[in-house]
């Protein structure tokens, strides 16, 4: 047996002990990495969900404000149209009454001259 072969051989018990020792270090490091990745993923998912909920609430509030604004504008326009129609109708009635009174006075005046 040569010198190099003797140096390469490791007793099985020592090899198993070395593998077990380094293996536990390896797995504890891997477990830590997995825990960190899971925590980061959970935090990112929670942040995304919170942002989406906040955006949804803001969108709902904006839509409600726009709906209320549209309803107020429609009510104001309807009230304005009603007021304009009432003013026009009253003006027409006043004009008709004045014209009728003038015609009556003219008829009375003409008939009194006859």
Short mmCIF file of N, CA and C in Angstrom, two decimals:
data_model
loop_
_atom_site.label_atom_id
_atom_site.label_comp_id
_atom_site.label_asym_id
_atom_site.label_seq_id
_atom_site.Cartn_x
_atom_site.Cartn_y
_atom_site.Cartn_z
N UNK A 1 0.84 -1.16 0.00
CA UNK A 1 0.00 0.00 0.00
C UNK A 1 0.90 1.24 0.00
N UNK A 2 0.52 2.18 -0.81
CA UNK A 2 1.36 3.37 -0.92
C UNK A 2 1.00 4.37 0.18
N UNK A 3 1.84 5.35 0.30
CA UNK A 3 1.66 6.36 1.34
C UNK A 3 0.43 7.23 1.05
N UNK A 4 0.17 7.57 -0.21
CA UNK A 4 -0.95 8.44 -0.54
C UNK A 4 -2.27 7.74 -0.29
N UNK A 5 -2.34 6.45 -0.55
CA UNK A 5 -3.58 5.72 -0.31
C UNK A 5 -3.87 5.68 1.19
N UNK A 6 -2.88 5.50 1.97
CA UNK A 6 -3.06 5.45 3.42
C UNK A 6 -3.53 6.81 3.95
N UNK A 7 -3.07 7.87 3.32
CA UNK A 7 -3.48 9.20 3.79
C UNK A 7 -4.93 9.50 3.41
N UNK A 8 -5.38 8.96 2.29
CA UNK A 8 -6.74 9.24 1.84
C UNK A 8 -7.76 8.49 2.68
N UNK A 9 -7.43 7.32 3.12
CA UNK A 9 -8.41 6.53 3.87
C UNK A 9 -8.73 7.19 5.20
N UNK A 10 -10.03 7.20 5.50
CA UNK A 10 -10.49 7.77 6.76
C UNK A 10 -11.31 6.69 7.44
N UNK A 11 -11.13 6.50 8.71
CA UNK A 11 -11.92 5.48 9.40
C UNK A 11 -13.42 5.82 9.29
N UNK A 12 -14.28 4.84 9.09
CA UNK A 12 -15.71 5.08 8.87
C UNK A 12 -16.38 5.85 10.01
N UNK A 13 -16.02 5.60 11.22
CA UNK A 13 -16.66 6.28 12.35
C UNK A 13 -16.32 7.77 12.32
N UNK A 14 -15.09 8.09 12.05
CA UNK A 14 -14.67 9.50 11.99
C UNK A 14 -15.34 10.20 10.81
N UNK A 15 -15.46 9.46 9.69
CA UNK A 15 -16.10 10.05 8.51
C UNK A 15 -17.57 10.35 8.81
N UNK A 16 -18.25 9.42 9.45
CA UNK A 16 -19.66 9.64 9.79
C UNK A 16 -19.82 10.80 10.78
N UNK A 17 -18.90 10.89 11.72
CA UNK A 17 -18.97 11.98 12.69
C UNK A 17 -18.76 13.33 12.01
N UNK A 18 -17.81 13.37 11.05
CA UNK A 18 -17.54 14.62 10.34
C UNK A 18 -18.75 15.01 9.47
N UNK A 19 -19.33 13.99 8.79
CA UNK A 19 -20.50 14.27 7.95
C UNK A 19 -21.66 14.76 8.81
N UNK A 20 -21.84 14.12 9.95
CA UNK A 20 -22.96 14.51 10.82
C UNK A 20 -22.75 15.92 11.35
N UNK A 21 -21.53 16.25 11.73
CA UNK A 21 -21.25 17.58 12.27
C UNK A 21 -21.44 18.65 11.20
N UNK A 22 -20.82 18.44 10.04
CA UNK A 22 -20.95 19.44 8.97
C UNK A 22 -22.36 19.44 8.39
N UNK A 23 -23.02 18.29 8.40
CA UNK A 23 -24.38 18.21 7.88
C UNK A 23 -25.35 19.01 8.74
N UNK A 24 -25.21 18.93 10.05
CA UNK A 24 -26.10 19.68 10.93
C UNK A 24 -25.87 21.18 10.75
N UNK A 25 -24.61 21.57 10.57
CA UNK A 25 -24.33 22.99 10.30
C UNK A 25 -24.96 23.40 8.96
N UNK A 26 -24.84 22.53 7.97
CA UNK A 26 -25.40 22.82 6.66
C UNK A 26 -26.91 22.98 6.75
N UNK A 27 -27.56 22.03 7.44
CA UNK A 27 -29.02 22.08 7.50
C UNK A 27 -29.51 23.22 8.37
N UNK A 28 -28.78 23.57 9.41
CA UNK A 28 -29.21 24.72 10.21
C UNK A 28 -29.09 26.00 9.39
N UNK A 29 -28.04 26.10 8.60
CA UNK A 29 -27.89 27.26 7.71
C UNK A 29 -29.00 27.29 6.67
N UNK A 30 -29.33 26.14 6.10
CA UNK A 30 -30.39 26.07 5.09
C UNK A 30 -31.74 26.40 5.72
N UNK A 31 -31.96 25.88 6.93
CA UNK A 31 -33.22 26.16 7.62
C UNK A 31 -33.36 27.66 7.89
N UNK A 32 -32.27 28.29 8.28
CA UNK A 32 -32.30 29.74 8.50
C UNK A 32 -32.64 30.47 7.21
N UNK A 33 -32.03 30.03 6.10
CA UNK A 33 -32.33 30.66 4.80
C UNK A 33 -33.79 30.47 4.43
N UNK A 34 -34.32 29.28 4.66
CA UNK A 34 -35.72 29.01 4.34
C UNK A 34 -36.64 29.88 5.20
N UNK A 35 -36.33 30.00 6.48
CA UNK A 35 -37.14 30.82 7.37
C UNK A 35 -37.10 32.28 6.93
N UNK A 36 -35.93 32.77 6.56
CA UNK A 36 -35.81 34.16 6.10
C UNK A 36 -36.63 34.37 4.83
N UNK A 37 -36.54 33.43 3.88
CA UNK A 37 -37.29 33.55 2.63
C UNK A 37 -38.79 33.52 2.91
N UNK A 38 -39.23 32.61 3.79
CA UNK A 38 -40.66 32.53 4.11
C UNK A 38 -41.14 33.83 4.77
N UNK A 39 -40.36 34.36 5.69
CA UNK A 39 -40.74 35.61 6.36
C UNK A 39 -40.81 36.76 5.35
N UNK A 40 -39.83 36.83 4.46
CA UNK A 40 -39.83 37.89 3.44
C UNK A 40 -41.05 37.75 2.54
N UNK A 41 -41.36 36.53 2.11
CA UNK A 41 -42.52 36.30 1.24
C UNK A 41 -43.81 36.68 1.97
N UNK A 42 -43.94 36.29 3.22
CA UNK A 42 -45.14 36.62 3.99
C UNK A 42 -45.27 38.13 4.15
N UNK A 43 -44.18 38.81 4.46
CA UNK A 43 -44.21 40.27 4.62
C UNK A 43 -44.60 40.94 3.30
N UNK A 44 -44.04 40.48 2.19
CA UNK A 44 -44.37 41.05 0.88
C UNK A 44 -45.84 40.82 0.56
N UNK A 45 -46.34 39.62 0.82
CA UNK A 45 -47.75 39.32 0.55
C UNK A 45 -48.66 40.20 1.42
N UNK A 46 -48.32 40.35 2.69
CA UNK A 46 -49.14 41.19 3.58
C UNK A 46 -49.12 42.64 3.12
N UNK A 47 -47.96 43.14 2.74
CA UNK A 47 -47.86 44.53 2.26
C UNK A 47 -48.68 44.71 0.99
N UNK A 48 -48.59 43.76 0.06
CA UNK A 48 -49.35 43.85 -1.19
C UNK A 48 -50.84 43.82 -0.89
N UNK A 49 -51.28 42.94 0.00
CA UNK A 49 -52.71 42.86 0.34
C UNK A 49 -53.17 44.16 1.00
N UNK A 50 -52.39 44.70 1.91
CA UNK A 50 -52.76 45.95 2.58
C UNK A 50 -52.83 47.08 1.55
N UNK A 51 -51.87 47.15 0.65
CA UNK A 51 -51.88 48.20 -0.38
C UNK A 51 -53.10 48.04 -1.27
N UNK A 52 -53.43 46.83 -1.65
CA UNK A 52 -54.61 46.60 -2.50
C UNK A 52 -55.89 46.99 -1.77
N UNK A 53 -55.98 46.67 -0.49
CA UNK A 53 -57.18 47.04 0.28
C UNK A 53 -57.28 48.55 0.39
N UNK A 54 -56.18 49.22 0.66
CA UNK A 54 -56.19 50.68 0.77
C UNK A 54 -56.58 51.30 -0.58
N UNK A 55 -56.01 50.77 -1.67
CA UNK A 55 -56.35 51.29 -3.00
C UNK A 55 -57.83 51.06 -3.29
N UNK A 56 -58.34 49.89 -2.91
CA UNK A 56 -59.76 49.61 -3.13
C UNK A 56 -60.65 50.57 -2.34
N UNK A 57 -60.29 50.82 -1.10
CA UNK A 57 -61.08 51.75 -0.28
C UNK A 57 -61.02 53.16 -0.88
N UNK A 58 -59.85 53.58 -1.32
CA UNK A 58 -59.70 54.91 -1.93
C UNK A 58 -60.54 54.99 -3.21
N UNK A 59 -60.51 53.94 -4.02
CA UNK A 59 -61.30 53.93 -5.26
C UNK A 59 -62.79 54.00 -4.94
N UNK A 60 -63.22 53.24 -3.93
CA UNK A 60 -64.65 53.26 -3.56
C UNK A 60 -65.03 54.66 -3.06
N UNK A 61 -64.20 55.29 -2.25
CA UNK A 61 -64.51 56.64 -1.75
C UNK A 61 -64.55 57.64 -2.91
N UNK A 62 -63.60 57.53 -3.83
CA UNK A 62 -63.59 58.45 -4.97
C UNK A 62 -64.84 58.26 -5.83
N UNK A 63 -65.23 57.00 -6.06
CA UNK A 63 -66.43 56.74 -6.85
C UNK A 63 -67.67 57.29 -6.14
N UNK A 64 -67.75 57.08 -4.84
CA UNK A 64 -68.89 57.62 -4.09
C UNK A 64 -68.93 59.15 -4.14
N UNK A 65 -67.79 59.78 -4.01
CA UNK A 65 -67.74 61.24 -4.10
C UNK A 65 -68.17 61.71 -5.48
N UNK A 66 -67.72 60.99 -6.52
CA UNK A 66 -68.13 61.36 -7.88
C UNK A 66 -69.63 61.16 -8.08
N UNK A 67 -70.16 60.08 -7.54
CA UNK A 67 -71.61 59.84 -7.67
C UNK A 67 -72.38 60.93 -6.96
N UNK A 68 -71.96 61.29 -5.75
CA UNK A 68 -72.64 62.37 -5.02
C UNK A 68 -72.52 63.68 -5.79
N UNK A 69 -71.36 63.95 -6.36
CA UNK A 69 -71.19 65.18 -7.14
C UNK A 69 -72.12 65.19 -8.35
N UNK A 70 -72.22 64.06 -9.03
CA UNK A 70 -73.11 63.98 -10.20
C UNK A 70 -74.56 64.18 -9.77
N UNK A 71 -74.96 63.56 -8.66
CA UNK A 71 -76.33 63.72 -8.17
C UNK A 71 -76.60 65.18 -7.81
N UNK A 72 -75.67 65.83 -7.15
CA UNK A 72 -75.84 67.24 -6.78
C UNK A 72 -75.95 68.09 -8.04
N UNK A 73 -75.10 67.83 -9.02
CA UNK A 73 -75.15 68.60 -10.27
C UNK A 73 -76.49 68.39 -10.96
N UNK A 74 -76.97 67.15 -11.02
CA UNK A 74 -78.26 66.87 -11.66
C UNK A 74 -79.39 67.59 -10.91
N UNK A 75 -79.37 67.56 -9.59
CA UNK A 75 -80.41 68.23 -8.80
C UNK A 75 -80.37 69.74 -9.05
N UNK A 76 -79.18 70.31 -9.07
CA UNK A 76 -79.05 71.76 -9.31
C UNK A 76 -79.57 72.11 -10.71
N UNK A 77 -79.23 71.29 -11.70
CA UNK A 77 -79.70 71.56 -13.07
C UNK A 77 -81.22 71.44 -13.14
N UNK A 78 -81.78 70.40 -12.52
CA UNK A 78 -83.24 70.23 -12.54
C UNK A 78 -83.92 71.40 -11.85
N UNK A 79 -83.41 71.82 -10.70
CA UNK A 79 -84.00 72.96 -9.99
C UNK A 79 -83.88 74.23 -10.85
N UNK A 80 -82.76 74.42 -11.49
CA UNK A 80 -82.58 75.59 -12.35
C UNK A 80 -83.57 75.57 -13.51
N UNK A 81 -83.75 74.40 -14.13
CA UNK A 81 -84.69 74.29 -15.24
C UNK A 81 -86.11 74.56 -14.75
N UNK A 82 -86.47 74.02 -13.61
CA UNK A 82 -87.82 74.25 -13.06
C UNK A 82 -88.02 75.73 -12.77
N UNK A 83 -87.04 76.37 -12.17
CA UNK A 83 -87.14 77.81 -11.88
C UNK A 83 -87.28 78.60 -13.17
N UNK A 84 -86.49 78.27 -14.18
CA UNK A 84 -86.58 78.98 -15.47
C UNK A 84 -87.95 78.78 -16.09
N UNK A 85 -88.46 77.55 -16.07
CA UNK A 85 -89.79 77.28 -16.63
C UNK A 85 -90.86 78.06 -15.87
N UNK A 86 -90.78 78.07 -14.55
CA UNK A 86 -91.77 78.82 -13.75
C UNK A 86 -91.70 80.31 -14.07
N UNK A 87 -90.49 80.85 -14.17
CA UNK A 87 -90.34 82.28 -14.47
C UNK A 87 -90.90 82.59 -15.86
N UNK A 88 -90.62 81.71 -16.82
CA UNK A 88 -91.14 81.94 -18.18
C UNK A 88 -92.67 81.85 -18.19
N UNK A 89 -93.22 80.86 -17.50
CA UNK A 89 -94.68 80.71 -17.46
C UNK A 89 -95.31 81.93 -16.78
N UNK A 90 -94.76 82.37 -15.67
CA UNK A 90 -95.29 83.55 -14.98
C UNK A 90 -95.18 84.78 -15.88
N UNK A 91 -94.06 84.92 -16.57
CA UNK A 91 -93.89 86.07 -17.48
C UNK A 91 -94.93 86.03 -18.60
N UNK A 92 -95.16 84.84 -19.17
CA UNK A 92 -96.14 84.71 -20.25
C UNK A 92 -97.54 85.04 -19.71
N UNK A 93 -97.86 84.53 -18.54
CA UNK A 93 -99.18 84.81 -17.95
C UNK A 93 -99.34 86.31 -17.69
N UNK A 94 -98.33 86.96 -17.17
CA UNK A 94 -98.40 88.40 -16.91
C UNK A 94 -98.57 89.16 -18.22
N UNK A 95 -97.81 88.77 -19.24
CA UNK A 95 -97.92 89.44 -20.54
C UNK A 95 -99.33 89.25 -21.11
N UNK A 96 -99.85 88.03 -21.03
CA UNK A 96 -101.20 87.76 -21.55
C UNK A 96 -102.24 88.58 -20.78
N UNK A 97 -102.12 88.63 -19.46
CA UNK A 97 -103.07 89.40 -18.65
C UNK A 97 -102.99 90.88 -19.01
N UNK A 98 -101.79 91.41 -19.14
CA UNK A 98 -101.62 92.82 -19.50
C UNK A 98 -102.21 93.09 -20.88
N UNK A 99 -101.95 92.20 -21.83
CA UNK A 99 -102.50 92.38 -23.19
C UNK A 99 -104.03 92.32 -23.15
N UNK A 100 -104.59 91.38 -22.41
CA UNK A 100 -106.04 91.27 -22.31
C UNK A 100 -106.62 92.53 -21.67
N UNK A 101 -106.00 93.04 -20.62
CA UNK A 101 -106.48 94.26 -19.95
C UNK A 101 -106.41 95.44 -20.92
N UNK A 102 -105.31 95.54 -21.66
CA UNK A 102 -105.17 96.63 -22.63
C UNK A 102 -106.24 96.52 -23.70
N UNK A 103 -106.49 95.32 -24.20
CA UNK A 103 -107.51 95.12 -25.23
C UNK A 103 -108.88 95.48 -24.68
N UNK A 104 -109.16 95.07 -23.43
CA UNK A 104 -110.46 95.40 -22.82
C UNK A 104 -110.62 96.91 -22.70
N UNK A 105 -109.55 97.59 -22.23
CA UNK A 105 -109.63 99.06 -22.12
C UNK A 105 -109.81 99.70 -23.49
N UNK A 106 -109.15 99.16 -24.49
CA UNK A 106 -109.32 99.72 -25.84
C UNK A 106 -110.75 99.51 -26.34
N UNK A 107 -111.30 98.32 -26.06
CA UNK A 107 -112.67 98.05 -26.49
C UNK A 107 -113.64 98.96 -25.75
N UNK A 108 -113.43 99.12 -24.46
CA UNK A 108 -114.30 99.99 -23.67
C UNK A 108 -114.17 101.43 -24.16
N UNK A 109 -112.96 101.84 -24.46
CA UNK A 109 -112.72 103.20 -24.91
C UNK A 109 -113.37 103.44 -26.27
N UNK A 110 -113.23 102.48 -27.16
CA UNK A 110 -113.82 102.61 -28.49
C UNK A 110 -115.34 102.59 -28.39
N UNK A 111 -115.88 101.72 -27.58
CA UNK A 111 -117.34 101.64 -27.46
C UNK A 111 -117.90 102.87 -26.77
N UNK A 112 -117.16 103.48 -25.89
CA UNK A 112 -117.66 104.68 -25.21
C UNK A 112 -117.65 105.87 -26.17
N UNK A 113 -116.78 105.85 -27.16
CA UNK A 113 -116.75 106.93 -28.14
C UNK A 113 -117.91 106.81 -29.10
N UNK A 114 -118.38 105.60 -29.29
CA UNK A 114 -119.51 105.42 -30.21
C UNK A 114 -120.74 105.84 -29.51
#
